[in-house]
Short mmCIF file of C-alpha atoms in Angstrom, two decimals:
data_model
loop_
_atom_site.label_atom_id
_atom_site.label_comp_id
_atom_site.label_asym_id
_atom_site.label_seq_id
_atom_site.Cartn_x
_atom_site.Cartn_y
_atom_site.Cartn_z
CA MET A 740 -6.41 20.82 -2.81
CA THR A 741 -3.35 22.53 -1.52
CA TRP A 742 -0.64 24.49 -3.29
CA GLN A 743 1.93 23.74 -0.62
CA PRO A 744 4.69 21.13 -0.90
CA GLY A 745 4.55 17.94 1.17
CA THR A 746 8.15 18.38 2.30
CA SER A 747 9.59 20.56 4.99
CA LEU A 748 12.59 22.73 4.17
CA ALA A 749 14.72 20.40 6.29
CA GLN A 750 13.62 17.48 4.16
CA LEU A 751 14.42 19.33 0.92
CA GLN A 752 17.89 19.95 2.32
CA GLU A 753 18.27 16.32 3.36
CA ARG A 754 17.33 15.20 -0.14
CA ALA A 755 19.87 17.56 -1.70
CA ARG A 756 22.53 16.31 0.72
CA LEU A 757 21.82 12.66 -0.18
CA LEU A 758 21.96 13.46 -3.91
CA SER A 759 25.28 15.18 -3.48
CA LEU A 760 26.69 12.30 -1.39
CA THR A 761 25.56 9.84 -4.04
CA ARG A 762 27.28 11.79 -6.81
CA ASP A 763 30.47 12.03 -4.71
CA PHE A 764 30.36 8.28 -4.05
CA PHE A 765 30.29 7.43 -7.75
CA ALA A 766 32.75 10.16 -8.74
CA GLN A 767 35.30 8.68 -6.31
CA ARG A 768 34.77 5.27 -7.87
CA GLN A 769 35.06 6.55 -11.44
CA VAL A 770 31.51 5.63 -12.35
CA LEU A 771 30.26 8.01 -15.03
CA GLU A 772 27.02 9.91 -14.55
CA VAL A 773 24.82 9.71 -17.65
CA ASN A 774 21.48 11.19 -18.70
CA THR A 775 19.29 9.26 -21.10
CA PRO A 776 15.85 10.16 -22.50
CA LEU A 777 12.67 9.60 -20.55
CA LEU A 778 10.75 8.84 -23.75
CA ASN A 779 11.38 5.71 -25.79
CA SER A 780 9.69 4.01 -28.75
CA GLY A 781 9.88 0.69 -26.90
CA GLY A 782 8.40 0.16 -23.47
CA SER A 783 8.74 -2.20 -20.55
CA THR A 784 6.94 -5.42 -21.44
CA ASP A 785 6.97 -6.53 -17.80
CA PRO A 786 3.44 -7.92 -17.32
CA PHE A 787 2.93 -6.04 -14.05
CA LEU A 788 4.38 -2.65 -14.92
CA ASP A 789 2.11 -0.12 -16.58
CA SER A 790 3.71 2.61 -18.65
CA PHE A 791 2.42 6.07 -19.34
CA THR A 792 2.31 6.61 -23.08
CA THR A 793 2.30 9.73 -25.13
CA CYS A 794 2.31 10.65 -28.80
CA LEU A 795 4.96 12.35 -30.89
CA GLU A 796 3.24 14.69 -33.35
CA GLY A 797 4.57 16.42 -36.45
CA LEU A 798 5.40 13.23 -38.32
CA ALA A 799 3.57 11.66 -41.25
CA GLU A 800 2.29 9.11 -38.74
CA PRO A 801 2.09 10.09 -35.07
CA GLN A 802 4.45 7.86 -33.09
CA ARG A 803 3.59 6.33 -29.75
CA LEU A 804 6.25 6.84 -27.08
CA TYR A 805 6.57 5.32 -23.63
CA LEU A 806 7.71 7.19 -20.55
CA GLN A 807 10.35 4.94 -19.04
CA THR A 808 9.58 2.69 -16.08
CA SER A 809 13.37 2.56 -15.56
CA PRO A 810 16.39 3.82 -17.55
CA GLU A 811 17.55 0.24 -18.14
CA PHE A 812 17.19 -0.01 -21.93
CA PHE A 813 19.08 3.17 -22.77
CA MET A 814 21.78 2.45 -20.20
CA LYS A 815 22.32 -1.02 -21.65
CA ARG A 816 22.70 0.55 -25.10
CA LEU A 817 25.41 2.78 -23.64
CA LEU A 818 27.10 -0.25 -22.07
CA ALA A 819 27.00 -2.10 -25.39
CA ALA A 820 28.59 0.97 -26.99
CA GLY A 821 31.47 0.68 -24.53
CA SER A 822 30.61 3.28 -21.89
CA GLY A 823 32.17 1.34 -18.99
CA PRO A 824 30.59 1.69 -15.52
CA ILE A 825 27.73 4.22 -15.52
CA TYR A 826 25.05 5.53 -13.18
CA GLN A 827 21.98 7.67 -13.58
CA LEU A 828 19.75 9.60 -11.22
CA GLY A 829 16.39 10.68 -12.54
CA PRO A 830 12.66 10.25 -12.83
CA CYS A 831 10.82 7.06 -13.75
CA PHE A 832 7.11 6.56 -14.29
CA ARG A 833 4.82 3.70 -13.35
CA ASN A 834 1.14 4.11 -14.00
CA GLY A 835 -1.42 3.17 -11.38
CA GLU A 836 1.02 2.94 -8.47
CA HIS A 837 -0.03 5.11 -5.58
CA SER A 838 0.40 4.43 -1.88
CA TRP A 839 2.49 5.66 1.02
CA ARG A 840 5.49 4.00 -0.64
CA HIS A 841 4.50 4.35 -4.31
CA ASN A 842 4.13 7.41 -6.48
CA PRO A 843 3.49 7.16 -10.23
CA GLU A 844 6.50 9.44 -10.79
CA PHE A 845 9.60 8.82 -8.71
CA TRP A 846 13.37 9.04 -8.79
CA MET A 847 15.53 6.06 -9.48
CA LEU A 848 19.24 5.61 -8.92
CA GLU A 849 20.41 3.01 -11.38
CA TRP A 850 23.96 1.82 -11.98
CA TYR A 851 25.83 -0.82 -13.96
CA ARG A 852 29.15 -2.48 -13.28
CA PRO A 853 30.48 -4.24 -16.41
CA GLY A 854 32.67 -7.21 -15.50
CA TRP A 855 31.35 -7.34 -11.94
CA SER A 856 29.55 -10.24 -10.31
CA LEU A 857 26.34 -9.82 -8.36
CA GLU A 858 28.34 -10.35 -5.14
CA GLU A 859 30.69 -7.49 -5.96
CA LEU A 860 27.72 -5.26 -6.73
CA GLN A 861 26.17 -6.25 -3.41
CA GLU A 862 29.30 -5.09 -1.59
CA GLU A 863 29.21 -1.75 -3.37
CA THR A 864 25.51 -1.40 -2.55
CA CYS A 865 26.35 -1.90 1.14
CA ALA A 866 29.04 0.76 0.91
CA LEU A 867 26.67 3.27 -0.69
CA VAL A 868 23.76 2.57 1.66
CA ASN A 869 26.12 2.79 4.66
CA GLN A 870 27.21 6.19 3.43
CA LEU A 871 23.64 7.42 2.94
CA LEU A 872 21.78 5.76 5.83
CA GLY A 873 24.63 5.16 8.26
CA THR A 874 26.57 1.95 8.78
CA ALA A 875 24.66 -1.16 9.82
CA GLU A 876 24.76 -4.95 9.52
CA TYR A 877 23.35 -6.76 6.49
CA GLN A 878 21.73 -10.15 6.44
CA GLN A 879 21.71 -12.50 3.51
CA LEU A 880 18.58 -14.56 2.99
CA SER A 881 17.58 -16.60 -0.03
CA TYR A 882 14.01 -16.40 -1.30
CA LYS A 883 13.69 -20.08 -0.44
CA GLN A 884 14.97 -19.64 3.14
CA ALA A 885 12.63 -16.70 3.69
CA PHE A 886 9.63 -18.77 2.61
CA GLN A 887 10.67 -21.79 4.64
CA GLU A 888 11.28 -19.73 7.78
CA VAL A 889 8.36 -17.30 7.59
CA VAL A 890 5.65 -19.09 5.60
CA GLY A 891 6.74 -22.67 6.29
CA LEU A 892 6.60 -23.62 2.60
CA HIS A 893 9.19 -24.44 -0.07
CA PRO A 894 8.44 -21.81 -2.74
CA PHE A 895 9.59 -23.99 -5.66
CA ALA A 896 8.51 -27.45 -4.47
CA ALA A 897 5.18 -26.65 -2.77
CA SER A 898 2.08 -27.51 -4.80
CA LEU A 899 -0.06 -24.73 -6.23
CA GLN A 900 -2.82 -25.84 -3.87
CA GLU A 901 -0.57 -25.38 -0.81
CA LEU A 902 0.48 -21.94 -2.02
CA ARG A 903 -3.14 -20.92 -2.57
CA LYS A 904 -4.14 -22.19 0.86
CA ALA A 905 -1.36 -20.19 2.55
CA SER A 906 -2.26 -17.09 0.48
CA HIS A 907 -5.90 -17.25 1.48
CA ALA A 908 -5.04 -17.94 5.12
CA CYS A 909 -2.89 -14.81 5.54
CA SER A 910 -4.97 -12.34 3.51
CA GLY A 911 -8.49 -13.61 2.95
CA ILE A 912 -7.94 -13.34 -0.81
CA ARG A 913 -10.03 -15.46 -3.16
CA ALA A 914 -7.16 -17.75 -4.10
CA GLU A 915 -8.65 -20.20 -6.59
CA ASP A 916 -7.66 -18.10 -9.61
CA LEU A 917 -4.15 -17.16 -8.38
CA ASP A 918 -1.24 -18.72 -10.25
CA ARG A 919 2.08 -19.69 -8.62
CA ASP A 920 3.70 -16.29 -9.05
CA ALA A 921 0.64 -14.45 -7.80
CA CYS A 922 0.68 -16.62 -4.65
CA LEU A 923 4.40 -15.99 -4.16
CA ASP A 924 3.91 -12.21 -4.61
CA LEU A 925 1.05 -12.24 -2.15
CA LEU A 926 3.01 -14.18 0.45
CA ILE A 927 6.07 -11.93 0.00
CA SER A 928 4.01 -8.78 0.55
CA HIS A 929 1.73 -10.07 3.32
CA GLN A 930 4.05 -12.30 5.35
CA ILE A 931 7.70 -11.89 4.45
CA GLU A 932 7.89 -8.08 4.15
CA PRO A 933 6.24 -7.58 7.58
CA ALA A 934 8.71 -10.13 9.03
CA LEU A 935 11.62 -8.27 7.40
CA LYS A 936 10.50 -5.06 9.10
CA GLN A 937 12.14 -6.29 12.30
CA GLN A 938 15.33 -7.37 10.52
CA GLY A 939 17.05 -4.11 9.52
CA ARG A 940 18.84 -4.52 6.19
CA VAL A 941 18.34 -7.77 4.34
CA PHE A 942 19.49 -8.97 0.92
CA LEU A 943 16.90 -11.34 -0.47
CA THR A 944 18.57 -13.49 -3.16
CA ASP A 945 17.84 -16.27 -5.67
CA PHE A 946 14.36 -15.28 -6.85
CA PRO A 947 12.19 -17.78 -8.74
CA ALA A 948 13.22 -18.14 -12.39
CA SER A 949 9.69 -17.09 -13.35
CA GLN A 950 10.45 -13.69 -11.78
CA ALA A 951 13.76 -13.19 -13.56
CA ALA A 952 12.63 -10.19 -15.66
CA LEU A 953 15.96 -9.12 -17.21
CA ALA A 954 18.19 -11.30 -15.03
CA ALA A 955 20.20 -14.36 -16.00
CA ILE A 956 19.16 -17.75 -14.58
CA GLN A 957 21.22 -20.38 -12.74
CA LYS A 958 20.54 -23.51 -10.64
CA ASP A 959 20.36 -23.31 -6.84
CA ASP A 960 21.83 -25.87 -4.37
CA GLU A 961 18.86 -28.20 -4.91
CA GLY A 962 18.88 -27.83 -8.68
CA PHE A 963 15.91 -25.45 -8.91
CA PRO A 964 16.36 -22.72 -11.53
CA VAL A 965 16.66 -19.32 -9.85
CA ALA A 966 17.13 -15.79 -11.13
CA GLN A 967 20.50 -14.16 -10.51
CA ARG A 968 18.78 -11.33 -8.79
CA PHE A 969 18.77 -9.78 -5.33
CA GLU A 970 16.60 -7.25 -3.59
CA LEU A 971 17.63 -5.07 -0.69
CA TYR A 972 15.00 -4.59 2.00
CA VAL A 973 15.49 -1.94 4.65
CA GLN A 974 13.01 -2.11 7.53
CA GLY A 975 10.73 -4.21 5.35
CA ILE A 976 10.74 -1.66 2.53
CA GLU A 977 11.87 -2.87 -0.88
CA LEU A 978 14.68 -0.42 -1.67
CA ALA A 979 16.75 -1.88 -4.52
CA ASN A 980 16.59 -4.62 -7.12
CA ALA A 981 19.70 -6.03 -8.83
CA TYR A 982 20.37 -8.42 -11.69
CA GLN A 983 23.20 -10.29 -13.22
CA GLU A 984 22.01 -8.91 -16.51
CA LEU A 985 20.75 -11.10 -19.27
CA THR A 986 23.11 -10.60 -22.25
CA SER A 987 21.62 -13.01 -24.79
CA ALA A 988 19.69 -11.18 -27.50
CA GLU A 989 17.80 -14.35 -28.37
CA GLU A 990 16.62 -14.99 -24.83
CA GLN A 991 15.74 -11.32 -24.37
CA ALA A 992 13.62 -11.41 -27.54
CA GLU A 993 11.95 -14.58 -26.27
CA ARG A 994 11.13 -12.96 -22.90
CA PHE A 995 9.59 -9.95 -24.67
CA VAL A 996 7.31 -12.35 -26.56
CA GLN A 997 6.43 -14.31 -23.40
CA ASP A 998 5.68 -11.09 -21.51
CA ASN A 999 3.29 -9.93 -24.22
CA GLN A 1000 1.64 -13.37 -24.29
CA GLN A 1001 1.11 -13.15 -20.54
CA ARG A 1002 -0.22 -9.62 -20.99
CA ALA A 1003 -2.73 -10.94 -23.51
CA ARG A 1004 -3.85 -13.64 -21.03
CA LEU A 1005 -4.24 -11.02 -18.32
CA GLY A 1006 -6.18 -8.70 -20.63
CA ARG A 1007 -3.47 -6.04 -20.43
CA PRO A 1008 -2.31 -3.91 -23.36
CA GLN A 1009 0.49 -5.16 -25.59
CA VAL A 1010 3.76 -3.24 -25.37
CA THR A 1011 6.11 -2.55 -28.25
CA PRO A 1012 9.45 -4.13 -27.28
CA ASP A 1013 12.60 -2.07 -27.60
CA ALA A 1014 14.08 -3.17 -30.93
CA ASN A 1015 17.20 -1.08 -30.33
CA LEU A 1016 17.91 -2.96 -27.11
CA LEU A 1017 17.83 -6.23 -29.04
CA LEU A 1018 20.23 -4.77 -31.62
CA ALA A 1019 22.53 -3.64 -28.83
CA LEU A 1020 22.47 -7.11 -27.27
CA GLN A 1021 23.25 -8.62 -30.69
CA ALA A 1022 26.21 -6.26 -31.03
CA GLY A 1023 27.31 -7.45 -27.59
CA LEU A 1024 26.46 -6.35 -24.06
CA PRO A 1025 29.43 -6.98 -21.77
CA ASP A 1026 28.76 -9.27 -18.81
CA THR A 1027 27.48 -6.87 -16.20
CA SER A 1028 25.60 -6.59 -12.99
CA GLY A 1029 23.17 -3.73 -12.54
CA ILE A 1030 20.94 -2.33 -9.84
CA ALA A 1031 18.02 0.07 -9.48
CA LEU A 1032 17.39 1.82 -6.17
CA GLY A 1033 14.28 3.82 -5.31
CA PHE A 1034 15.77 7.17 -4.38
CA ASP A 1035 12.64 8.66 -2.81
CA ARG A 1036 12.28 5.60 -0.59
CA LEU A 1037 15.89 6.05 0.43
CA VAL A 1038 15.21 9.67 1.39
CA MET A 1039 12.16 8.46 3.32
CA LEU A 1040 14.28 5.95 5.26
CA ALA A 1041 17.07 8.48 5.85
CA SER A 1042 14.74 11.10 7.27
CA GLY A 1043 12.39 8.77 9.15
CA ALA A 1044 9.44 10.03 7.07
CA GLU A 1045 6.28 7.93 6.98
CA SER A 1046 5.34 8.38 3.34
CA LEU A 1047 6.76 9.45 -0.01
CA ASP A 1048 4.47 12.48 0.17
CA GLN A 1049 6.68 13.82 2.96
CA VAL A 1050 9.90 13.53 0.91
CA GLN A 1051 8.76 14.40 -2.61
CA ALA A 1052 8.18 18.12 -2.99
CA PHE A 1053 4.88 17.43 -4.74
CA SER A 1054 3.57 13.87 -4.80
CA ILE A 1055 0.75 13.04 -7.21
CA SER A 1056 -1.96 14.13 -4.77
CA ARG A 1057 -0.53 17.67 -5.02
CA CYS A 1058 -0.22 17.71 -8.82
CA MET B 900 -26.50 -3.83 -6.70
CA ALA B 901 -23.63 -2.71 -8.88
CA ASN B 902 -20.08 -3.96 -8.58
CA VAL B 903 -16.99 -1.89 -7.87
CA ALA B 904 -13.45 -2.71 -8.99
CA THR B 905 -10.39 -2.39 -6.76
CA ASN B 906 -9.33 0.90 -8.37
CA GLU B 907 -12.57 2.47 -7.09
CA PHE B 908 -12.07 1.27 -3.52
CA LYS B 909 -11.89 4.05 -0.94
CA GLY B 910 -12.57 4.75 2.70
CA GLY B 911 -16.31 4.85 3.49
CA LEU B 912 -17.33 2.62 0.57
CA LYS B 913 -19.94 0.03 1.66
CA VAL B 914 -19.56 -3.40 0.07
CA MET B 915 -20.65 -7.00 0.62
CA LEU B 916 -17.86 -9.15 2.07
CA ASP B 917 -18.52 -12.80 2.93
CA GLY B 918 -22.25 -12.12 2.88
CA ASP B 919 -22.24 -9.14 5.26
CA PRO B 920 -22.36 -5.41 4.53
CA CYS B 921 -19.01 -3.84 5.42
CA SER B 922 -17.63 -0.32 5.43
CA MET B 923 -14.08 0.25 4.12
CA MET B 924 -11.89 2.05 6.64
CA ASP B 925 -8.52 2.00 4.91
CA VAL B 926 -7.40 0.97 1.41
CA GLU B 927 -3.77 0.24 0.58
CA HIS B 928 -2.16 -0.45 -2.79
CA ILE B 929 0.41 -3.21 -2.40
CA LYS B 930 2.93 -4.04 -5.08
CA PRO B 931 6.31 -5.71 -5.06
CA GLY B 932 8.50 -3.90 -7.63
CA LYS B 933 8.26 -6.54 -10.32
CA GLY B 934 5.30 -8.38 -8.91
CA GLN B 935 1.55 -8.32 -9.07
CA ALA B 936 -0.53 -5.61 -7.49
CA PHE B 937 -2.98 -6.23 -4.68
CA THR B 938 -5.38 -4.05 -2.78
CA ARG B 939 -5.57 -4.56 0.98
CA VAL B 940 -8.72 -3.32 2.65
CA LYS B 941 -9.32 -2.76 6.33
CA PHE B 942 -13.06 -2.85 6.95
CA ARG B 943 -15.73 -2.83 9.62
CA ASN B 944 -18.45 -5.45 9.40
CA LEU B 945 -21.64 -3.41 9.83
CA MET B 946 -23.59 -6.39 11.19
CA THR B 947 -21.10 -7.42 13.89
CA GLY B 948 -19.08 -4.23 14.32
CA ARG B 949 -15.90 -6.29 14.00
CA VAL B 950 -12.89 -4.95 12.14
CA GLY B 951 -11.06 -7.16 9.63
CA GLU B 952 -8.64 -7.14 6.72
CA LYS B 953 -8.97 -8.67 3.29
CA THR B 954 -6.81 -8.55 0.19
CA PHE B 955 -8.02 -8.41 -3.39
CA LYS B 956 -6.24 -9.03 -6.65
CA SER B 957 -6.02 -5.80 -8.64
CA GLY B 958 -9.00 -5.60 -10.94
CA ASP B 959 -11.23 -7.82 -8.77
CA ASN B 960 -14.83 -6.73 -8.28
CA VAL B 961 -17.04 -6.74 -5.22
CA GLU B 962 -20.73 -6.06 -4.86
CA VAL B 963 -21.78 -2.70 -3.47
CA ALA B 964 -23.88 -3.09 -0.33
CA ASP B 965 -27.34 -1.49 -0.25
CA VAL B 966 -26.47 0.56 2.80
CA MET B 967 -27.76 4.05 3.60
CA GLU B 968 -27.17 6.27 6.57
CA ILE B 969 -30.06 8.62 7.30
CA ASP B 970 -30.95 11.10 10.00
CA MET B 971 -34.01 10.08 12.02
CA GLU B 972 -35.75 11.51 15.05
CA PHE B 973 -36.45 9.21 18.03
CA LEU B 974 -40.15 8.92 18.82
CA TYR B 975 -40.78 6.18 21.40
CA SER B 976 -40.06 2.62 22.40
CA ASP B 977 -42.74 -0.06 22.70
CA GLY B 978 -40.47 -2.39 24.65
CA GLU B 979 -39.54 -4.47 21.60
CA PHE B 980 -38.77 -1.84 18.99
CA TRP B 981 -37.44 1.69 19.09
CA HIS B 982 -39.33 3.87 16.65
CA PHE B 983 -37.70 6.62 14.59
CA MET B 984 -39.10 9.07 12.03
CA LYS B 985 -37.42 10.49 8.96
CA THR B 986 -36.56 14.18 9.19
CA ASP B 987 -37.13 14.84 5.47
CA GLY B 988 -40.78 15.75 5.97
CA SER B 989 -42.06 12.34 4.83
CA PHE B 990 -42.96 11.33 8.42
CA GLU B 991 -41.93 7.80 7.42
CA GLN B 992 -41.27 5.65 10.49
CA ILE B 993 -38.97 2.72 11.14
CA GLY B 994 -38.60 0.39 14.14
CA ALA B 995 -35.10 -0.70 15.21
CA ASP B 996 -34.61 -3.83 17.32
CA GLU B 997 -32.35 -4.28 20.33
CA LYS B 998 -29.43 -5.56 18.24
CA ALA B 999 -29.50 -2.50 15.99
CA MET B 1000 -29.78 -0.20 19.02
CA GLY B 1001 -26.81 -1.68 20.89
CA ASP B 1002 -25.42 0.75 23.47
CA THR B 1003 -27.23 3.69 21.92
CA THR B 1004 -30.19 3.06 24.26
CA LYS B 1005 -28.00 4.76 26.89
CA TRP B 1006 -28.28 8.04 24.98
CA LEU B 1007 -31.88 7.99 23.82
CA LYS B 1008 -33.97 11.12 24.06
CA GLU B 1009 -37.21 11.98 22.40
CA GLN B 1010 -36.99 14.46 19.50
CA GLU B 1011 -33.21 14.00 19.29
CA VAL B 1012 -31.85 13.12 15.82
CA TYR B 1013 -29.89 9.87 15.39
CA THR B 1014 -28.03 8.33 12.45
CA VAL B 1015 -29.78 5.15 11.40
CA THR B 1016 -27.93 2.73 9.10
CA LEU B 1017 -30.27 0.87 6.78
CA TYR B 1018 -29.23 -2.33 5.03
CA ASN B 1019 -31.66 -3.44 2.32
CA GLY B 1020 -34.07 -0.96 3.89
CA ALA B 1021 -33.88 -2.44 7.42
CA PRO B 1022 -32.10 -0.74 10.32
CA ILE B 1023 -28.88 -2.47 11.41
CA ASN B 1024 -27.34 0.28 13.49
CA VAL B 1025 -28.37 3.42 15.31
CA SER B 1026 -25.74 5.87 16.44
CA ALA B 1027 -26.16 8.83 18.74
CA PRO B 1028 -25.00 12.37 17.94
CA ASN B 1029 -21.46 12.99 19.27
CA PHE B 1030 -22.80 15.31 21.97
CA ILE B 1031 -26.13 15.10 23.73
CA GLU B 1032 -27.79 17.04 26.54
CA LEU B 1033 -29.33 14.96 29.32
CA GLU B 1034 -30.79 15.67 32.76
CA VAL B 1035 -29.36 14.30 36.00
CA SER B 1036 -32.04 12.15 37.67
CA GLU B 1037 -29.98 11.01 40.61
CA THR B 1038 -26.68 11.94 42.26
CA ASP B 1039 -25.39 12.38 45.81
CA PRO B 1040 -25.15 15.97 46.99
CA GLY B 1041 -21.55 17.09 46.45
CA LEU B 1042 -19.46 17.84 49.53
CA LYS B 1043 -17.28 20.90 49.22
CA GLY B 1044 -13.59 20.05 49.22
CA ASP B 1045 -14.16 16.32 48.89
CA THR B 1046 -11.45 15.33 46.42
CA ALA B 1047 -10.96 11.76 47.62
CA GLN B 1048 -12.24 10.42 44.28
CA GLY B 1049 -10.46 12.92 42.07
CA GLY B 1050 -13.19 15.49 42.50
CA SER B 1051 -15.90 13.48 40.74
CA LYS B 1052 -18.90 11.34 41.60
CA PRO B 1053 -21.33 9.10 39.72
CA ALA B 1054 -24.56 10.58 38.37
CA THR B 1055 -27.48 8.70 36.86
CA LEU B 1056 -28.98 10.46 33.83
CA SER B 1057 -32.57 10.46 32.64
CA THR B 1058 -31.74 7.67 30.15
CA GLY B 1059 -30.32 5.43 32.88
CA ALA B 1060 -26.72 5.98 31.82
CA VAL B 1061 -24.24 6.55 34.64
CA VAL B 1062 -21.44 9.06 34.07
CA ARG B 1063 -18.83 10.60 36.33
CA VAL B 1064 -19.49 14.28 36.98
CA PRO B 1065 -17.82 17.03 39.05
CA LEU B 1066 -18.92 17.33 42.69
CA PHE B 1067 -20.82 20.58 42.16
CA ILE B 1068 -23.44 18.97 39.87
CA ASN B 1069 -26.93 18.59 41.36
CA GLU B 1070 -30.02 16.56 40.52
CA GLY B 1071 -32.20 18.15 37.87
CA GLU B 1072 -29.30 19.88 36.06
CA LYS B 1073 -28.81 19.42 32.31
CA LEU B 1074 -25.38 18.18 31.22
CA LYS B 1075 -23.56 17.96 27.91
CA ILE B 1076 -22.18 14.42 27.39
CA ASP B 1077 -19.77 13.07 24.75
CA THR B 1078 -21.53 9.88 23.62
CA ARG B 1079 -18.37 8.45 22.02
CA THR B 1080 -16.52 8.29 25.34
CA GLY B 1081 -19.46 8.46 27.74
CA GLU B 1082 -17.80 11.41 29.50
CA TYR B 1083 -19.17 14.60 31.00
CA VAL B 1084 -18.24 17.70 28.98
CA SER B 1085 -19.95 20.62 30.73
CA ARG B 1086 -23.20 21.96 32.12
CA ALA B 1087 -25.64 22.46 29.25
#
């Protein structure tokens, strides 16, 4: 136990400087800063995100509330209400995540660009990251290319057996009960991320449709369905995740149901979907791209720190 | 033995991996933002001493290994086994074979206390204390001012181990040795 912060004073100052630069960046581009609640009656149904929950007392029936895993739902409700381009800086919560690059409570920078394509958002992401981390080159790599180059497998065409074999070979994991997505996640984290470490800044694009989350889906050059989603890796660290946002209320409702079905199969708790988000989508979400960037990881990269504990004043081990 | 789930994994935990008892050295939570969580473990195989890595799906279970580390005093060797006695007053004795002894035979001294690792009750490893005092049984007389070899010379200790010592050390002196590096520390 220690009462002291994990950060040095210099690192606190660096964090404040990066926050201020970020706010300047968006102010110059007329993107509005917004603050939405951390508590919501609906939670993230994502099968592999665990929410903290709490209880609102003082009502006839106590109401369960979720601490947000990202500010996405509220920000989309603002977009549907006609906010125009918006950004938010603030805390998010993900239960059970704790490592040198995970903390159950962390800061997210999330922004939305109504009317913009994913490519335009990618350009703006480069501009922001250049401002915060210094200018550098960016590579563009599709999920498929990354797998073919690093793992030697086609991620969409390879058989489940081939994927399991490659997963076991690189990690020793017992692979017989891994499904396709589990194999892909394992290979990304054990083979591709380490390979990206040497590559500087890389945009990984065209994720499998099964990993679309809240992204729209299109066909790739070979006709495989892929998510309109990119991730930015910096020195092998997953820094940001962007979507061409799903705008169909029907499909969103369907994905909520599928997520909860998958949760049931995995023996994970059911999550109440955000009914207000569905209403907002029905009212009409403008076509928009959106991105979430892990701000603490960015501070870590900017200051050359080796863990989040060194850039968060008090990481969970000090709470 | 009981099972442990990935969320209970931590450094020092002894588990069965691929049929051998292993000690966890490092445990890392791995999770792509929207993906599944894994737990990567760096471990030492207690039978072979080899270090390896293995990944588990979050929530997976592994069997705890029946491994205990106990302090035992060295009594004697009969040529085939090295006999140790528990220091808890039970006078219980255990014989370790050559494989379990490994390099520790270099640092064996009667009445010294060693850490004996027991797997299913049988010794699989014996490790020496970090520092041990041993007598010099043989070394050349040091010549004053002879620094041709960096001011040190070989000395054979009572256990047969050979360490480099400063030139002023003489036969019959007791030395403090760091058993982890096999280096001379000081006169005892």
